[in-house]
Structure formats: structure tokens, C-alpha cells
XYZ file of C-alpha atoms in Angstrom:
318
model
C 20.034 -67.891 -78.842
C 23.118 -66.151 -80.566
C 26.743 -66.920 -80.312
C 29.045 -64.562 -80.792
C 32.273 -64.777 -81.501
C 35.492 -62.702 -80.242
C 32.936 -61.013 -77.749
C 35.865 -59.843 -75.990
C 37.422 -58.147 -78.681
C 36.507 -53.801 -79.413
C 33.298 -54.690 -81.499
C 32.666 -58.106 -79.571
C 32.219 -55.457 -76.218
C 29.745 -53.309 -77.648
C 27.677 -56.153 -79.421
C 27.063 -58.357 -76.528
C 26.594 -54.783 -74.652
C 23.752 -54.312 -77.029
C 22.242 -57.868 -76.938
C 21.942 -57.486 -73.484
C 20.242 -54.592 -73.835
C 17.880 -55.982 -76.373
C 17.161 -58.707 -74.064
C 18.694 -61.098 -76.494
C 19.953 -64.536 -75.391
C 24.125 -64.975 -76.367
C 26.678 -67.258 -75.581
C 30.033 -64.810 -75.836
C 33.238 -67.469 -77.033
C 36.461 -66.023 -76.440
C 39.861 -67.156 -76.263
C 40.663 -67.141 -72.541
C 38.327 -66.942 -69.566
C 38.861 -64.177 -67.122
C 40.193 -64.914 -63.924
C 37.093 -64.002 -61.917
C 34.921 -65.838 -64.414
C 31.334 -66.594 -63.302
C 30.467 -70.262 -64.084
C 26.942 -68.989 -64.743
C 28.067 -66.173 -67.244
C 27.276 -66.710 -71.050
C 31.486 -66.944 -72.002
C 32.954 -69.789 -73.421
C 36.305 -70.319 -74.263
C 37.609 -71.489 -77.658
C 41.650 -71.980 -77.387
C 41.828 -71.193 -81.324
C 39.481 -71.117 -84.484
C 40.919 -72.910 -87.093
C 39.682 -75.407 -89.020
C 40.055 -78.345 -86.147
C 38.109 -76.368 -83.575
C 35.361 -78.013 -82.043
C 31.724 -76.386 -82.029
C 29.562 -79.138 -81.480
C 28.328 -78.486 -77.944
C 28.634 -74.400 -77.981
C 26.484 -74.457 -81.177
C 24.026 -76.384 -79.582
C 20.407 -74.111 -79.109
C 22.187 -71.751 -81.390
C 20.203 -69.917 -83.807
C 22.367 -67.073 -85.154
C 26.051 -66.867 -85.304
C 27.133 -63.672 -85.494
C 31.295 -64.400 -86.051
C 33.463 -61.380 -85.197
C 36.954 -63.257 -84.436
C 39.589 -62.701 -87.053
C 43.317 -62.659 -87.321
C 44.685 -59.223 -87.929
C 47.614 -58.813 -86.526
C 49.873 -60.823 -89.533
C 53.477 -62.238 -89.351
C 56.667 -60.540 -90.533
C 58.137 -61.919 -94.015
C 56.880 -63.122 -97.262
C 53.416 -62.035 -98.542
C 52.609 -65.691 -99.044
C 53.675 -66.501 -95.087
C 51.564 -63.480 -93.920
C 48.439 -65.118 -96.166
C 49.073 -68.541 -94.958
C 48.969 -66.886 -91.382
C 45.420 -65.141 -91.428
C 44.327 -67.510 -93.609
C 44.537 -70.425 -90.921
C 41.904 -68.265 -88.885
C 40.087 -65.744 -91.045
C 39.047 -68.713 -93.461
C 39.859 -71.775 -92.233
C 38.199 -71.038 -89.020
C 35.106 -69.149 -90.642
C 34.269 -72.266 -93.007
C 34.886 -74.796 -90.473
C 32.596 -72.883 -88.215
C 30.069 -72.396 -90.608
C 30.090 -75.679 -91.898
C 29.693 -77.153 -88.177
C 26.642 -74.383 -88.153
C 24.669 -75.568 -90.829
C 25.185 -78.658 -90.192
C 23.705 -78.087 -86.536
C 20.175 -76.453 -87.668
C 21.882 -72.830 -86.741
C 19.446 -70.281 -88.863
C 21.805 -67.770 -89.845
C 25.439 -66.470 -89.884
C 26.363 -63.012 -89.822
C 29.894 -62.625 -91.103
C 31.571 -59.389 -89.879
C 34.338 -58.861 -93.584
C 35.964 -55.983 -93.852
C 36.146 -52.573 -96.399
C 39.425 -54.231 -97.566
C 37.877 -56.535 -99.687
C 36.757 -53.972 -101.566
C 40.377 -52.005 -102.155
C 42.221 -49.600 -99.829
C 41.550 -46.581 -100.868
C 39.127 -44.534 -103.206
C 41.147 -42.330 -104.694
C 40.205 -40.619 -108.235
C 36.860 -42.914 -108.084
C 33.188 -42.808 -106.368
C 32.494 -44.424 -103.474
C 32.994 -48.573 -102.518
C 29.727 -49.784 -103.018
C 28.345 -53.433 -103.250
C 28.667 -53.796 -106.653
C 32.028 -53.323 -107.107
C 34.425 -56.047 -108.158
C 36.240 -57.321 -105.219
C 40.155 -55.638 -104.913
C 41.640 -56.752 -101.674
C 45.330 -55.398 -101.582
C 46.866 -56.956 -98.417
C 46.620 -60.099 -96.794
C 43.841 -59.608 -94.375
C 41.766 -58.636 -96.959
C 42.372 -61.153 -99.195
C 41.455 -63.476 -96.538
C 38.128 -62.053 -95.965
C 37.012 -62.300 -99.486
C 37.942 -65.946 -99.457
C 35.992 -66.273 -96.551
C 33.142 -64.680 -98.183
C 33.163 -66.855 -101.094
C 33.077 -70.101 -99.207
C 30.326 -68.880 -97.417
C 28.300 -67.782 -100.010
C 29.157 -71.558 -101.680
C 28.371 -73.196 -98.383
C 24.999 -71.021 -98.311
C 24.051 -72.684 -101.371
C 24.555 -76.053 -100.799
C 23.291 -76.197 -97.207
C 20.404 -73.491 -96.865
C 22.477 -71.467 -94.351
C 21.442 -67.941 -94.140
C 24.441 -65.822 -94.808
C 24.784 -62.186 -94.184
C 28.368 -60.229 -94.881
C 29.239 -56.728 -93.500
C 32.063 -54.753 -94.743
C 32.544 -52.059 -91.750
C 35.191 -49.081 -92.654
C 37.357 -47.955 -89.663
C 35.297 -48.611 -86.474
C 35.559 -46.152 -83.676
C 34.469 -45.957 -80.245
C 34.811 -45.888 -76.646
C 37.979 -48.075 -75.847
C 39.084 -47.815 -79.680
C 42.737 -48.989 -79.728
C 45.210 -48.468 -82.838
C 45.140 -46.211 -84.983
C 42.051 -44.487 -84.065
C 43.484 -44.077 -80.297
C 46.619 -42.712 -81.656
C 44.971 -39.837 -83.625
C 43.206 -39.153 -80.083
C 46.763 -38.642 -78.338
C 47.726 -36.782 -81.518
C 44.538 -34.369 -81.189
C 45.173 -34.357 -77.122
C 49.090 -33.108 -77.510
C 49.197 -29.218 -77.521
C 51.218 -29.393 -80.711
C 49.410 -27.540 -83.599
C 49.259 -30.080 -86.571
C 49.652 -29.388 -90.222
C 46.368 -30.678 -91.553
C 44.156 -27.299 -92.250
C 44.852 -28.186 -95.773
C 43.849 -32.247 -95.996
C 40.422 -32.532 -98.091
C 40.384 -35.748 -98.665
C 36.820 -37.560 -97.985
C 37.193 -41.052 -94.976
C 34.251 -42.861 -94.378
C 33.747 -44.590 -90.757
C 31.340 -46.130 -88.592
C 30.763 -45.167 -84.932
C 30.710 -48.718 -83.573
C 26.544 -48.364 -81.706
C 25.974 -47.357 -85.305
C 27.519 -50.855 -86.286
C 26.217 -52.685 -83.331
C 22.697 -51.793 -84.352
C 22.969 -52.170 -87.838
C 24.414 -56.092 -86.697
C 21.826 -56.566 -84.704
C 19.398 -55.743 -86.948
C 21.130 -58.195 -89.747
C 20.172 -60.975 -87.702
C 16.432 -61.068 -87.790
C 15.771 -59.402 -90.950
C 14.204 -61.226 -94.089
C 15.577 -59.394 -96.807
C 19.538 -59.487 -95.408
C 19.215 -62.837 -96.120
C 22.327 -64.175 -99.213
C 22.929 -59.869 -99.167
C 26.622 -58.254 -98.713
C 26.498 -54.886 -97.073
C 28.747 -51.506 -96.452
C 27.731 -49.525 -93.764
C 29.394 -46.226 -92.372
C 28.350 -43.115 -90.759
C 26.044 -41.087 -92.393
C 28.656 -38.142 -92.762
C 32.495 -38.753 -94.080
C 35.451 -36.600 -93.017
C 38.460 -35.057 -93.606
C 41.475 -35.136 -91.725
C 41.024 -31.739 -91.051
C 37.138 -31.989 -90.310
C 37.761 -35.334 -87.941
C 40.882 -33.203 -86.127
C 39.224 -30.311 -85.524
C 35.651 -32.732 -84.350
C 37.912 -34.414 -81.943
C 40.133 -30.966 -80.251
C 36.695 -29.633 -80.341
C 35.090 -32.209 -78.108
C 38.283 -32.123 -75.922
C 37.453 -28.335 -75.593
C 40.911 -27.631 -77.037
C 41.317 -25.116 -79.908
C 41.533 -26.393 -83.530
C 45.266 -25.177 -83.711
C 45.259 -26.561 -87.390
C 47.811 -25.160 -89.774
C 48.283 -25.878 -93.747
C 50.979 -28.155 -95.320
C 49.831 -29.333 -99.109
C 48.770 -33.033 -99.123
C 51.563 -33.616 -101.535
C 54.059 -32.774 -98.981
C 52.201 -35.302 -96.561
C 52.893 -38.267 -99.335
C 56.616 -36.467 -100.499
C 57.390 -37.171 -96.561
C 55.845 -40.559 -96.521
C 57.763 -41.767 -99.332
C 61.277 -40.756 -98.178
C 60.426 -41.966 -94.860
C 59.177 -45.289 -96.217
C 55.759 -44.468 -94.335
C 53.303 -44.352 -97.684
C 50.638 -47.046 -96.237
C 50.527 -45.264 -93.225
C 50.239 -40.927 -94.768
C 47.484 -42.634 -97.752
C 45.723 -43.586 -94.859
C 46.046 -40.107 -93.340
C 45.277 -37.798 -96.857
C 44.098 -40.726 -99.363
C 40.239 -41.109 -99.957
C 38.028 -43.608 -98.540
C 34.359 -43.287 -98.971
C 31.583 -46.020 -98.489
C 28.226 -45.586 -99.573
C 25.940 -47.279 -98.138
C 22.625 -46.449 -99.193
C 21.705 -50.174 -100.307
C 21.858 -51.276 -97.057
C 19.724 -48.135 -95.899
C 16.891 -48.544 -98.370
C 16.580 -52.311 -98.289
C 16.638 -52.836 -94.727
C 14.760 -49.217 -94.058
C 17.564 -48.455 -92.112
C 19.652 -45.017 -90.486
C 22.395 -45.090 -88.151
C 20.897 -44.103 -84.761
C 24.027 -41.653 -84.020
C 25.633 -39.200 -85.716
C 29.216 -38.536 -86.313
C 29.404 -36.138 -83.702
C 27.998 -37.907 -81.377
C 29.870 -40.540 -81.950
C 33.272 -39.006 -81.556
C 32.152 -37.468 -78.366
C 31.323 -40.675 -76.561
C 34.981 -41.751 -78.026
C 36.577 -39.012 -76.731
C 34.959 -38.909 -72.856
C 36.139 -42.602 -72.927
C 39.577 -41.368 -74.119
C 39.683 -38.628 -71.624
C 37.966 -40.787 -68.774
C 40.881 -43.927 -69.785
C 43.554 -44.186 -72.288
C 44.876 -40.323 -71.566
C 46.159 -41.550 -68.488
């Protein structure tokens, strides 16, 4: 039996979408219960994970934990407030959990982290890969690298199996911030100025993450391992724009303005975080996880961003 965590969230969706489909037994803890919940439905509801939450009788039968639920939204103010916020959850929570885990007889943990441990962007270097020294920038992912490190401590002294994934952006059908912005961008009729943006994003079409999750949980050599895993293709602004109008069956209607001019613009409009993200590098390789676990993702980008945009199309235009 698994128990998954935040199985109502984007990812949480898809995964226990794919358990089922795997005919894998799950127990789904969320926040709040629907209001047409099923007493005979695998949910259980967990007010808040911090590091008082109570486990005992959801962990019970439980041999992986597969622990999606983080804090990411984080507080106005002070860089130390906003690290005291999603610390409270995003470590707190995870070690308490864990702890409560081992002690319980669970098998394994699978820790969903985040590319931010690793830095923000890859700009003038090669690719993130697992062997790179740890540079989270923000408070998020400074959070998930503490996490990581009291797992990997608690893994030692307890025998808990311990498997972290650092996911890039994650996209797919019902994808909500920024992701589902740049789909209303690419759905306006406005023709954007990004024929010129080069730059190289790596992300992970989330059945391609599901998968590679699932897959983390019964195999012997993830065991004590860290992972990045993204598509097998990175794009460009201009590549992922054009992907996206292309799959809405609108034309490309892409037209050049010099990257420079992007971050010029996001400077004097106090918007740099938001334009690096836009024209800045991110690339992820993840061919250690590929060759040690013998694995591929099962989709490709294109595929991927079709599903996404159906969904969009189907949903969120509206």
C-alpha cells in the first residue's frame, strides 16, 4: 500500500491517476475532504503537515510514501519570514513524516524536491546534473534541500529507503501558473516578440514524471539515489511558442525582439525573476537517472504539450 501525499494537488491528480491504473493500492491524504466524499474512497484528510501532525493510523499497512505536499506559495516580507514560512511545512512536515515512517516499518519514501535546489538558472554553464553542489536561491528551494538533508540523515540512522526527485517545470493537463498563462499568451491573436529567444528550458510532461515516480518506488537501485528528470527534448521560448500555437492550429505569428531587450524591459519594470525565466537557460540532464534505472520517458515533448493544450482548449480557455 502507498500513501500519497497532496493527491489533490496538479502532480498528486495524475499520480494517483496512474496508481490506479497500475492497479496499485494508495491511500490519497489531502487537506480537506470533498463535499461528496465517499466514506469508502482511499482520501484522508490531514488539516496541516507540520511537525505536530499525526500519522500514526494513516501510515498504518503503508509501505511506500510517496510525499508530494509542499508549501509554495510564501509570505510577503523578510527573506527570513518567507523561510520560516515554508520551512514549517516543506521540512518540518517532511521530517516529522518521515520520522513517524520509519518508525512504522514503512519501506520507502519517495521525496518529490525540486530543480531549485540545484540553482535557478543555467546560464553560461552545462546542464544541472546530480553532481552538482547544491545552490538554492529562494526560499522554497532552500527548504527543499534542508529537507533533503534530514532525510538522507534520517535514512542512515533508521534504514529508511529514501529516494529524491528534482522535477523542472511540470506541465500538463490542468497545469495552473505560469505554464497556463503562457497557454492564454499563445491562445491571444497577438503576435509575440519571441522569434529571436534561443535560450535552452528543460521540462517534464507530468505522465513522463508520473511514470518515472512510479517506477522510483519499487526499484532496487533508486534506493539512497537523488535524481533529475525532464523531457527528453529542451526548448526555447520560441520552439515551446510556436509547439503550443501549433497544436492550437493557430499560426506561429512570432516576431524578433533581441533577448537583451527582453531583460533591458524587465529591469526597468522591476520584472527580472519573471523575463530570466522567460529568455534565461535552464537545462537538466538527466541521463543518470536514464541509465541506472534503464529508463525513457514514455512521451515526448510534443505529445505532451498536445494533451496540455486539448485540456486548455477543452477547460481553462473558457
Amino acid at each position: 500500500m502507498y500513501l500519497v501525499t497532496g493527491a489533490n494537488g496538479f502532480l498528486g491528480r495524475h499520480l494517483t491517476a496512474g496508481l490506479l491504473a497500475a492497479h496499485i493500492d494508495f491511500v490519497g491524504a489531502i487537506r480537506v475532504l470533498p463535499d461528496d466524499f465517499d466514506r469508502d474512497s482511499n482520501l484522508v484528510a490531514v488539516d496541516r503537515i507540520d511537525e505536530n501532525t499525526n500519522w500514526s493510523q494513516i501510515l498504518l499497512d503503508i509501505d511506500v510514501v510517496i510525499h508530494l505536499a509542499a508549501r509554495t506559495c510564501v509570505v510577503r516580507g523578510s527573506d527570513a519570514a518567507a523561510l520560516r514560512d515554508v520551512r514549517c511545512v516543506n521540512v518540518e512536515g517532511t521530517l516529522n513524516l518521515a520520522r513517524q515512517a520509519a518508525a512504522a516499518g514503512v519501506r520507502r519514501f519517495v521525496f518529490v524536491s525540486s530543480i531549485k535546489v540545484n540553482g535557478e538558472n543555467t546560464n553560461g554553464r552545462p546542464p544541472f546534473t546530480e553532481y552538482d553542489a547544491p545552490n538554492p536561491l529562494d526560499a522554497y528551494g532552500i527548504s527543499k534541500l534542508e529537507a533533503e538533508i534530514g532525510l538522507r540523515e534520517l535514512a542512515t540512522s533508521t534504514g529508511l529507503e529514501v529516494v529524491i526527485i528534482r522535477p523542472p517545470l511540470v506541465y500538463g493537463a490542468g497545469v495552473r501558473a505560469n505554464f497556463l498563462s503562457l497557454l492564454k499568451l499563445a491562445d491571444s491573436r497577438i503576435p509575440l516578440p519571441f522569434s529571436l529567444v534561443s535560450n535552452v528550458r528543460s521540462m517534464i510532461y507530468v505522465e513522463n514524471l508520473v511514470d518515472f515516480i512510479i517506477l522510483c518506488c519499487t526499484h532496487p537501485k533508486a534506493t539512497s539515489q537523488t535524481f533529475l528528470v525532464a523531457d527528453q527534448k529542451s526548448l526555447s521560448l520560441a520552439e515551446l511558442m510556436t509547439l503550443i500555437r501549433t497544436s492550437m492550429g493557430r499560426k506561429t505569428q512570432l516576431w524578433p525582439l533581441p533577448s537583451f531587450l527582453f531583460r533591458l524591459f524587465g529591469v526597468i519594470l522591476g520584472k527580472s525573476k519573471i523575463v530570466d525565466r522567460l529568455v534565461g537557460n535552464l537545462e537538466v540532464d538527466s541521463s543518470y537517472a536514464m541509465k541506472l534505472l534503464n529508463w525513457s520517458p514514455p512521451f515526448s515533448v510534443e505529445q505532451g504539450i498536445k494533451v496540455t493544450v486539448d485540456a486548455f482548449i477543452q477547460g481553462d480557455r473558457r
